[in-house]
XYZ file of C-alpha atoms in Angstrom:
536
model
C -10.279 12.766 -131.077
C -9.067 16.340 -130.070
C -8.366 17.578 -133.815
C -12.083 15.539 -134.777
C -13.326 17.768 -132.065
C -12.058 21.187 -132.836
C -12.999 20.950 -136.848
C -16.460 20.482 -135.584
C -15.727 23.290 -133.350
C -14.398 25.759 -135.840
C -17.108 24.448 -138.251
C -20.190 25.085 -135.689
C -18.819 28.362 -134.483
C -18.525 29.459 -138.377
C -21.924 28.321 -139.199
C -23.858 29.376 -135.830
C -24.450 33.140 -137.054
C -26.109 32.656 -140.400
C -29.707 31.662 -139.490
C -31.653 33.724 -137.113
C -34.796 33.478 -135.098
C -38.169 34.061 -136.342
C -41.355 32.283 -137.880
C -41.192 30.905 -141.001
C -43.677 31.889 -143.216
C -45.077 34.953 -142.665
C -48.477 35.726 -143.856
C -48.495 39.788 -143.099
C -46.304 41.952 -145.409
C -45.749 45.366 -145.191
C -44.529 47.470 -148.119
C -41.974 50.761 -147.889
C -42.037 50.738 -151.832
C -45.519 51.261 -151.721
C -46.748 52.991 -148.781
C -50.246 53.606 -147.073
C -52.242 56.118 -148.208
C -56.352 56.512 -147.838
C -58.195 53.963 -149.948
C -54.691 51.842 -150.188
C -53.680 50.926 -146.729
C -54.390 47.468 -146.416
C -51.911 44.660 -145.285
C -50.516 42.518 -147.924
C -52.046 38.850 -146.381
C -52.149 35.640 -147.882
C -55.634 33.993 -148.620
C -56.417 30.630 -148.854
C -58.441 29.982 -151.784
C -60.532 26.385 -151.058
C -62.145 24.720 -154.455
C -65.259 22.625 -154.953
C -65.794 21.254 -158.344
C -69.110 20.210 -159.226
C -70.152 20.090 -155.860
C -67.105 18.147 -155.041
C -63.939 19.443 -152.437
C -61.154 20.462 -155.046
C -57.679 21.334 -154.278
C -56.592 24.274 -151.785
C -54.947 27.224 -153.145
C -53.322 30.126 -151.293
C -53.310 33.908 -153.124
C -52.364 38.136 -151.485
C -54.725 39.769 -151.064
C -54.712 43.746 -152.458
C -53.702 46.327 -150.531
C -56.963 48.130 -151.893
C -60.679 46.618 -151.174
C -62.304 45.405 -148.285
C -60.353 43.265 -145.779
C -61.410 39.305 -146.107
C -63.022 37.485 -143.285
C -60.564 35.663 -141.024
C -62.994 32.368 -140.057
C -63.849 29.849 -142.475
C -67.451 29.501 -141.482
C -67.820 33.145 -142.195
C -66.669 32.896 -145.677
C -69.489 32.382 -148.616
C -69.344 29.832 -150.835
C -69.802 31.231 -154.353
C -69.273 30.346 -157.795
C -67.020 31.440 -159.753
C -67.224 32.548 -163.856
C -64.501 33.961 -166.414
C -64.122 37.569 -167.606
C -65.217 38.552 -171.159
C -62.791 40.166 -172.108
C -60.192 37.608 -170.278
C -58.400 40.784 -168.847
C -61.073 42.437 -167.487
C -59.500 45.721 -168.304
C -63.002 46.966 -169.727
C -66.532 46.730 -169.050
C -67.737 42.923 -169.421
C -70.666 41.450 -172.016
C -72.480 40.449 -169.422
C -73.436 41.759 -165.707
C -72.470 39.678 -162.845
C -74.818 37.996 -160.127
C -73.129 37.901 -157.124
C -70.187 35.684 -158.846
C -66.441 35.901 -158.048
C -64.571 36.624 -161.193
C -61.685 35.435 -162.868
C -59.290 37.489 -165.102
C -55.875 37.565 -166.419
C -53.476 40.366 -165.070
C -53.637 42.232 -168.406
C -51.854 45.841 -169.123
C -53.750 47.878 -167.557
C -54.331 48.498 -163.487
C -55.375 46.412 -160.694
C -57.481 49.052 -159.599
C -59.531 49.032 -162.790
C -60.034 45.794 -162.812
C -61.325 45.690 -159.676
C -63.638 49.210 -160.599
C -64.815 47.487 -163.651
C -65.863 44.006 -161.799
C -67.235 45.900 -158.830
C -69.677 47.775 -161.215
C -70.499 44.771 -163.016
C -71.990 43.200 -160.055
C -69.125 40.553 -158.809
C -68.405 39.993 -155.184
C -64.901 39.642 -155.725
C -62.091 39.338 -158.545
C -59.796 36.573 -158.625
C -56.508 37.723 -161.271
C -54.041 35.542 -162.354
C -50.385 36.329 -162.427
C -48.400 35.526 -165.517
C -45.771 33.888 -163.325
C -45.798 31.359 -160.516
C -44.622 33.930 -158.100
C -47.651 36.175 -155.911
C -47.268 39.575 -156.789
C -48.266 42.394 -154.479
C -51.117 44.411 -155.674
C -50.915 48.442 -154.940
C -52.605 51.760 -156.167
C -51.207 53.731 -159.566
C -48.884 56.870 -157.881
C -51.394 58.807 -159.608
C -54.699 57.407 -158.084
C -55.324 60.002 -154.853
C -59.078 58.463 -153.446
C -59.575 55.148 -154.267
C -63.062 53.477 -152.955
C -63.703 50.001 -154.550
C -65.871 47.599 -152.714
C -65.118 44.199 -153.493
C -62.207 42.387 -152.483
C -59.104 41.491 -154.941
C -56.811 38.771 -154.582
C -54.008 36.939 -156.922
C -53.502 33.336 -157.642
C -49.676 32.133 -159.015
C -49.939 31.040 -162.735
C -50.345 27.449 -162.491
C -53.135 27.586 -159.982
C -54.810 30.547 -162.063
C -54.576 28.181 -165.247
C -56.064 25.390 -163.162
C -59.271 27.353 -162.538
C -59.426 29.099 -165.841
C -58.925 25.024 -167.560
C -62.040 23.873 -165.162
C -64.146 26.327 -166.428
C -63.601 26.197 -170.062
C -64.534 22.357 -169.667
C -68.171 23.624 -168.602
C -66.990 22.249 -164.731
C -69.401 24.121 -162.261
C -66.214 25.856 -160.072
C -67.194 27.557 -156.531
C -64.818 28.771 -153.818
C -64.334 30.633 -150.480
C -61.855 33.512 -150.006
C -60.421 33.996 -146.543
C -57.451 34.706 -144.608
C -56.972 33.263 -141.350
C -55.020 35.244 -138.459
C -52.063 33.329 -136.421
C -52.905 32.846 -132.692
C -50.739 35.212 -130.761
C -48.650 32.602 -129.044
C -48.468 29.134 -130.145
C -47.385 26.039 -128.893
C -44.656 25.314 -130.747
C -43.314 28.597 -129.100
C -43.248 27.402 -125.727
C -41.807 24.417 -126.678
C -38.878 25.782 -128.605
C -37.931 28.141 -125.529
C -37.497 25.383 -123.305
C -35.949 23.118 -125.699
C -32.920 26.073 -126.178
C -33.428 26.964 -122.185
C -32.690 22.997 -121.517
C -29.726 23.068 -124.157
C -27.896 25.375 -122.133
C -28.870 24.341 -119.087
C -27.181 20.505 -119.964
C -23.983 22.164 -121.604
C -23.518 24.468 -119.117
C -23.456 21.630 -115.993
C -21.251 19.280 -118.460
C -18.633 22.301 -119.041
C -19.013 23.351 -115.365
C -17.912 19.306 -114.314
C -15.300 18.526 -116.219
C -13.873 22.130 -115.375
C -14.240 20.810 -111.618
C -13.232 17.378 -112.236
C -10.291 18.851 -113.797
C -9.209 21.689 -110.704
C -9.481 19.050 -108.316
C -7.135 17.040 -110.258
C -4.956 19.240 -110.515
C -4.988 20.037 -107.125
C -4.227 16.400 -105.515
C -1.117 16.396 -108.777
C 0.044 19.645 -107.276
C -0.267 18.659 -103.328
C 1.180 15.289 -103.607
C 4.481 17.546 -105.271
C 4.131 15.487 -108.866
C 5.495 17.366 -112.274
C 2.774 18.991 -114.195
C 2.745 20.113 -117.976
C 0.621 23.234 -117.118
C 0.158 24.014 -120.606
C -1.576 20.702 -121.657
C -3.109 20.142 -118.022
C -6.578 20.089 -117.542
C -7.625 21.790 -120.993
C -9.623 18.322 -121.365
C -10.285 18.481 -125.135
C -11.916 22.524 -124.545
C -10.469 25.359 -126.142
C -10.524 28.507 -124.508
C -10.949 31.939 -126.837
C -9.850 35.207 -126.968
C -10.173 38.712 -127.893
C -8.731 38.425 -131.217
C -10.626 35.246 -132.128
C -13.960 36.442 -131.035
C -13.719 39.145 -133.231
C -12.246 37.591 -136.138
C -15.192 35.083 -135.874
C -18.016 37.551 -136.389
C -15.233 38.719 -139.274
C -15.230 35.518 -140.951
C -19.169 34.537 -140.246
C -19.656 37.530 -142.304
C -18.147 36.236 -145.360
C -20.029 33.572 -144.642
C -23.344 34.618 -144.371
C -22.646 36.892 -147.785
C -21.307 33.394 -149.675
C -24.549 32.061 -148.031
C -26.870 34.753 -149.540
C -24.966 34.472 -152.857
C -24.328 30.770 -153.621
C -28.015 30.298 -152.227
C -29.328 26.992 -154.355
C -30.584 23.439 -154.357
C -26.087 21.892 -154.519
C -25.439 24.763 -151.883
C -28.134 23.566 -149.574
C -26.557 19.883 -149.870
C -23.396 20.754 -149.504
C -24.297 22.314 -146.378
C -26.562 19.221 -145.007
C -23.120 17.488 -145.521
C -21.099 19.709 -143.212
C -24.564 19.767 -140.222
C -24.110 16.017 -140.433
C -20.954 15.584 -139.577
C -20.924 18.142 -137.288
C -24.346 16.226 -135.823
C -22.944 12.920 -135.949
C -19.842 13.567 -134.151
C -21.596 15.967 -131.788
C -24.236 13.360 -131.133
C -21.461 10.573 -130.670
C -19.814 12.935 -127.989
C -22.837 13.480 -125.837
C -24.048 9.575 -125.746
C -20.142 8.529 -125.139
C -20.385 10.726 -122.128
C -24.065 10.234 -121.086
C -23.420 5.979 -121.479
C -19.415 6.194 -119.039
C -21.726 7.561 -116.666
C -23.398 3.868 -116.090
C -21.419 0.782 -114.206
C -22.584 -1.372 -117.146
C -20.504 0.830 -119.959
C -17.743 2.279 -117.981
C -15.366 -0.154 -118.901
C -15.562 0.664 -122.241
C -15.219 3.754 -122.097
C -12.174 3.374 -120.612
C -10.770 1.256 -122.770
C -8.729 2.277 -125.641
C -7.650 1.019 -129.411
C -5.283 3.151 -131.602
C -7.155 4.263 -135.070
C -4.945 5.960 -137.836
C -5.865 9.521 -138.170
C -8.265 9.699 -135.116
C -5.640 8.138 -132.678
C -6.738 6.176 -129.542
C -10.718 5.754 -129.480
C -12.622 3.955 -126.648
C -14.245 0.763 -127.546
C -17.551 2.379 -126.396
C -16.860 5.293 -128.802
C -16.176 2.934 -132.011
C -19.944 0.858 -130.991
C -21.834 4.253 -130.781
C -20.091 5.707 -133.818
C -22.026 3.632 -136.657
C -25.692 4.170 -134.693
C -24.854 8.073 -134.946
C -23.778 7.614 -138.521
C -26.577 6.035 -139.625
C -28.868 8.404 -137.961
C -27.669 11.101 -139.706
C -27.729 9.582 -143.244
C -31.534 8.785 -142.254
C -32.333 11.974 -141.763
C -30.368 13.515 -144.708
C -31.737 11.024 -146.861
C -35.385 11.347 -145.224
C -35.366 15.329 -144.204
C -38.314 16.207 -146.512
C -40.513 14.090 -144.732
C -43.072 15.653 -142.389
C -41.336 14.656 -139.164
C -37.922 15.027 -140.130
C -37.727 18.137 -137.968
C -37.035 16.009 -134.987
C -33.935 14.176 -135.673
C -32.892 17.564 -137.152
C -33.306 19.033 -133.345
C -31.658 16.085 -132.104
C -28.724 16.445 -133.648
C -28.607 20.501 -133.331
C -28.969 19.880 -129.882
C -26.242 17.402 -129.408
C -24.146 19.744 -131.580
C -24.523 22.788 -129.659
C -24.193 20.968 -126.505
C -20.787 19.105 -127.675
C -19.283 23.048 -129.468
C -20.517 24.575 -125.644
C -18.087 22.017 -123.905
C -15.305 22.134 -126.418
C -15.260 25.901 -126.978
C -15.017 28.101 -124.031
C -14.845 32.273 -123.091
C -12.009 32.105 -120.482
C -13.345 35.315 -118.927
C -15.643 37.597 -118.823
C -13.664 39.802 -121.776
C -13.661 37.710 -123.910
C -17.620 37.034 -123.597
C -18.490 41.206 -123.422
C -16.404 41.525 -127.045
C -17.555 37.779 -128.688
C -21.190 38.394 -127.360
C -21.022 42.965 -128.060
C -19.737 42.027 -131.937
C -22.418 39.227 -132.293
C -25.053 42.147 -131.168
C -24.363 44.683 -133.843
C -23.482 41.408 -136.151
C -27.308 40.486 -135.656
C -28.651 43.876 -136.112
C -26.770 44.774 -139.767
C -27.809 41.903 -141.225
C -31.111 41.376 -140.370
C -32.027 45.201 -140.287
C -29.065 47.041 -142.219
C -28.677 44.903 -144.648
C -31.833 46.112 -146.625
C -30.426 48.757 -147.199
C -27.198 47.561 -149.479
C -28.788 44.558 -150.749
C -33.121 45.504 -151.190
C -34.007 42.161 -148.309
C -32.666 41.278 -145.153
C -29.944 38.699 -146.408
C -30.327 36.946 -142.676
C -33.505 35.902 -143.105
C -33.434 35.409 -146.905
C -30.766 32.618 -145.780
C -32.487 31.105 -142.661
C -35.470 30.579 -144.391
C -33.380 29.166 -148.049
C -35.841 31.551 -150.145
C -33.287 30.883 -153.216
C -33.167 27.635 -152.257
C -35.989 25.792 -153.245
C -35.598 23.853 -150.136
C -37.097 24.466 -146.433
C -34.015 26.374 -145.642
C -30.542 25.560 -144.382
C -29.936 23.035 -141.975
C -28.479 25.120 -138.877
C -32.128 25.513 -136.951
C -33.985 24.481 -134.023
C -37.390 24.071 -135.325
C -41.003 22.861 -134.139
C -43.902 22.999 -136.541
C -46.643 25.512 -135.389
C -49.258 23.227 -134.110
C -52.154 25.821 -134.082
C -51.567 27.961 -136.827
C -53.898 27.439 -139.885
C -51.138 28.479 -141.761
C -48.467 25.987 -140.709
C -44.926 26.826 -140.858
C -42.313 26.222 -138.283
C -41.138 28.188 -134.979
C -37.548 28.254 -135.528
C -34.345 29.704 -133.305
C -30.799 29.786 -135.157
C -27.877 27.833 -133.690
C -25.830 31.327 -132.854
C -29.346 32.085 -130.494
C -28.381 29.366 -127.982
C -24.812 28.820 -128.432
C -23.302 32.257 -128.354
C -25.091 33.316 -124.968
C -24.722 29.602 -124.163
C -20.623 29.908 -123.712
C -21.131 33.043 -121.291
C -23.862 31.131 -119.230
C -21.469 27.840 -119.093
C -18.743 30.174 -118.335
C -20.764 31.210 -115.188
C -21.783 27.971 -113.720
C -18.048 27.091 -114.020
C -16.677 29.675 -112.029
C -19.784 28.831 -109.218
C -18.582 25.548 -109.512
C -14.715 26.496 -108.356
C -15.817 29.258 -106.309
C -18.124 26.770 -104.307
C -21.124 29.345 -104.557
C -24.785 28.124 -103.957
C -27.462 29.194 -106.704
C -28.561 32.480 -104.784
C -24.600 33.401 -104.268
C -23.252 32.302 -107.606
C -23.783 33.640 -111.289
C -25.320 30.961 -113.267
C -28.894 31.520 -111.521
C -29.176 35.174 -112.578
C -27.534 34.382 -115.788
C -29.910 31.699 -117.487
C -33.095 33.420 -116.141
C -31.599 36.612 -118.153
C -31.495 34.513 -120.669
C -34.805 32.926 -120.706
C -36.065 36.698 -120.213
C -34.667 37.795 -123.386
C -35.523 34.915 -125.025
C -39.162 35.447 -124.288
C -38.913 39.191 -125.089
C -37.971 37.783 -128.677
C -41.362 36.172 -128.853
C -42.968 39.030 -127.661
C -41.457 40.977 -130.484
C -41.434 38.656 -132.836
C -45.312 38.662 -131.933
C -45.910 42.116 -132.327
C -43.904 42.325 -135.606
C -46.457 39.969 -137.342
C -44.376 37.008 -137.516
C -41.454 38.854 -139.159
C -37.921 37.537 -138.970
C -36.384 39.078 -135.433
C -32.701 39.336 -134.425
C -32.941 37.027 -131.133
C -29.198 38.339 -129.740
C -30.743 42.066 -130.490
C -32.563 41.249 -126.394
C -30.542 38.481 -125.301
C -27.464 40.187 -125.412
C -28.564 43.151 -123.054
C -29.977 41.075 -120.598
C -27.445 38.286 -120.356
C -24.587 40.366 -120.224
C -25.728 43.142 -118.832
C -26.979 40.637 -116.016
C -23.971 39.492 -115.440
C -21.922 43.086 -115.690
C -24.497 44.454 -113.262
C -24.111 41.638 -110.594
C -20.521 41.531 -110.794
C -19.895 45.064 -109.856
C -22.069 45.172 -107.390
C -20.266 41.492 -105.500
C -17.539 43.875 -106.402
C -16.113 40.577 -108.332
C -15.911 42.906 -112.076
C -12.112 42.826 -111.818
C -11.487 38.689 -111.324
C -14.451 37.912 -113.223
C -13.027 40.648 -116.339
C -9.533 39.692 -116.147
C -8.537 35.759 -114.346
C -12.279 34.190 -115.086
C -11.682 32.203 -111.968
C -12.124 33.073 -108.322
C -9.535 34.287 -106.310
C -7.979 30.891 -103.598
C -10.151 28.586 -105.777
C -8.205 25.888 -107.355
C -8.660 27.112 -110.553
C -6.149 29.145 -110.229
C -3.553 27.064 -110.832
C -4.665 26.441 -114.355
C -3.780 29.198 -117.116
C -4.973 27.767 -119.875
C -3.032 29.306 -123.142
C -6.027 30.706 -125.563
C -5.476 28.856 -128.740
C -8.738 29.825 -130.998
């Protein structure tokens, strides 16, 4: 099962640094194109648009609001009911037949400005104008470069196509149409937030003591081999399936997760997307085999089993307990790839993640703490280009243009943690990339493993200081993910700095820098006696 378990490896580690944290769905836009200026400097907000038709409830539809006009009320229960009436002329680019009474308006986007449409209705006596795009897309609604002062006092906001030509269809068929126009704000923290930080906290938690174990298990080994004067391969000793990294490797990952992420970006599409759900179940399956293997040898009932073994061509000698799980994790993940559009598919999606990441933490390992500073420094300015730099060469920030699958036509790629917002009138889902947990996640393991052969308690080791770091940075990405209106946020941009520096910090002041920087094991322990070759 070792070559089974280092294509998942190779595969995870590849995949791990194309989504990225953040909150899909945002509902605030800001605009560089077309700044703020007075008159113009609203936010670009969605607006749900609620129907009644002949007194009945109607279908929901969701519009942006101008960045001219009043701002819309944020509660339902403020929000008038009023009825709504077509422009004569359609495009309500001049002044209408007849006055308004206190009506909403709708009109086609015509040739000539938002601004004057909204001039002309506001005259005319409507409370608000509703325009229809001429394409399914929302398009943001700004001032003309030459307009300087710009005072209009009814709100604007625009409907896709189809909905528009819903509407404009129930009117012309003498249907008495009335509607609300509001946009709701997000709470500042939500549930699903909490939830998802200890769901990733918990992840690494459970991969770190697995790693930490079998690195144990393995030293003391080792050591009774070595006392008892027996012949020892020390190249294929110990190693336990886990594949230790290096320099080279954790830079030539970030190298080739760049490609990646670009092919990503590129080859964005509905067969891209299921080609990809293809390679996450695989990788889920056998990850999720892996960790219920392990968690079921640890019972009387099952151990026998598990140490039992049959020879399979091309996977070599599998444990009877491994060939019973295997078709429960198989089917599982065909459920959910057949089933993933459903409502609560999100949960066998985390399921799976989380057995993934957990299985890639205990096969892939940093060796010291070298290896994490360069994989975990080059991840760092990996996040930051592509989420932030990347605008600049490509108009969008391709990392979040791939987590969430905006070219897609799907909910996005597969590689996520995700937990629907539970109190957000906007829905959506809390989500935390793979690379988020995983890539901090093999520097916190690497801690609790060298505790583990130095024989340090919590307040004497590493692994204490390291995963609160963690959990620190991972809750200043909420806070800035927060304050950034929901916007996309690099997550390794604070972890990073506070893991690592954590751990750089604490090291040279145990005055420990030098074994933890160079050997990754602590000087007598029996660790020692391993030197694992790097091989990734």
């Amino acid at each position: 099962m070792l070559i089974m378990d280092l294509c998942v490896a190779f595969m995870a580690l590849v995949l791990v640094l194309s989504p990225r944290f953040g909150s899909a769905g945002d509902i605030v836009h800001q605009d560089n194109i077309a700044p703020k200026r007075p008159g113009c400097d609203n936010n670009f907000v969605l607006v749900k648009v609620p129907t009644w038709v002949d007194g009945v409830e109607d279908e929901e539809y969701v519009g942006v609001g101008a960045r001219f006009g009043p701002t819309l009320e944020s509660k339902e229960k403020h929000a008038n009911h009023t009825k709504l009436v077509i422009s004569d002329p359609p495009d309500g680019c001049t002044k209408p037949k007849n006055k308004f009474s206190g009506e909403f308006v709708l009109a086609h986007r015509g040739n000539c400005s938002f601004t004057t449409k909204a001039n002309i209705a506001d005259d005319a006596g409507a409370l608000a104008i509703i325009i229809i795009n001429h394409q399914t897309e929302l398009f943001k609604m700004v001032c003309e470069t030459n307009e300087s002062d710009v005072e209009i006092g009814i709100p604007t906001v625009m409907l896709p196509q189809d909905a528009g030509a819903n509407l404009e269809n129930l009117l012309k068929n003498s249907s008495m149409v009335s509607l609300q126009l509001y946009s709701p704000r997000r709470p500042p923290v939500d549930v699903a937030e909490v939830f998802l930080w200890l769901m990733a906290v918990s992840t690494i938690i459970c991969a770190s003591y697995w790693s930490a174990r079998s690195a144990k298990e393995a030293a003391i080994e080792l050591d009774k081999l070595l006392k008892d004067g027996s012949d020892v391969d020390m190249d294929g000793f110990g190693s336990n399936g886990a594949v230790d990294i290096n320099v080279t490797s954790a830079i030539l990952f970030v190298i080739i997760a760049s490609c990646f992420l670009v092919m990503l970006y590129k080859l964005m599409s509905f067969w891209f997307i299921e080609v990809l759900v293809v390679l996450f179940c695989i990788g889920g399956t056998e990850g999720l085999q892996t960790c219920l293997v392990s968690l079921l040898s640890c019972f009387r009932r099952f151990r026998h089993a598990g140490e039992s073994f049959i020879k399979v061509p091309f996977f070599g000698a599998v444990s009877y307990l491994t060939l019973a799980v295997s078709p429960l994790c198989i089917a599982f993940s065909v459920l959910w790839a057949v089933y993933r559009s459903y409502s609560l598919a999100w949960i066998g999606q985390d399921i799976l993640g989380i057995a993934l990441i957990i299985t890639v933490i205990q096969i892939v390992r940093v060796p010291n703490l070298k290896v994490g500073t360069v994989l975990l420094s080059c991840a760092f300015l990996y996040d930051i280009f592509w989420v932030f730099v990347s605008k600049l060469l490509f108009h969008e920030s391709v990392m979040i243009v791939v987590a969430r699958g905006d070219k897609s036509g799907e909910d996005g790629i597969p590689m996520l943690l995700k937990i629907p917002r539970m109190f957000d009138p906007w829905g959506g889902f809390s989500i935390i990339g793979f690379g988020d947990i995983i890539l901090p996640g093999l520097l916190v393991a690497f801690s609790l493993r060298y505790d583990f052969l130095a024989k340090r308690n919590f307040r004497a080791g590493y692994f204490v200081w390291a995963m609160t770091a963690y959990g620190l940075g991972l809750l200043v990405t909420y806070i800035a993910l927060n304050m950034m209106d929901g916007h996309g946020q690099p997550a390794l941009l604070y972890i990073v700095p506070f893991t690592l520096g954590t751990f750089l910090t604490l090291g040279k002041k145990r005055g420990e820098l030098k074994t933890l920087w160079s050997k990754g094991a602590p000087e007598g322990g029996p660790c020692t006696h391993i030197q694992l070759q790097p091989s990734l």
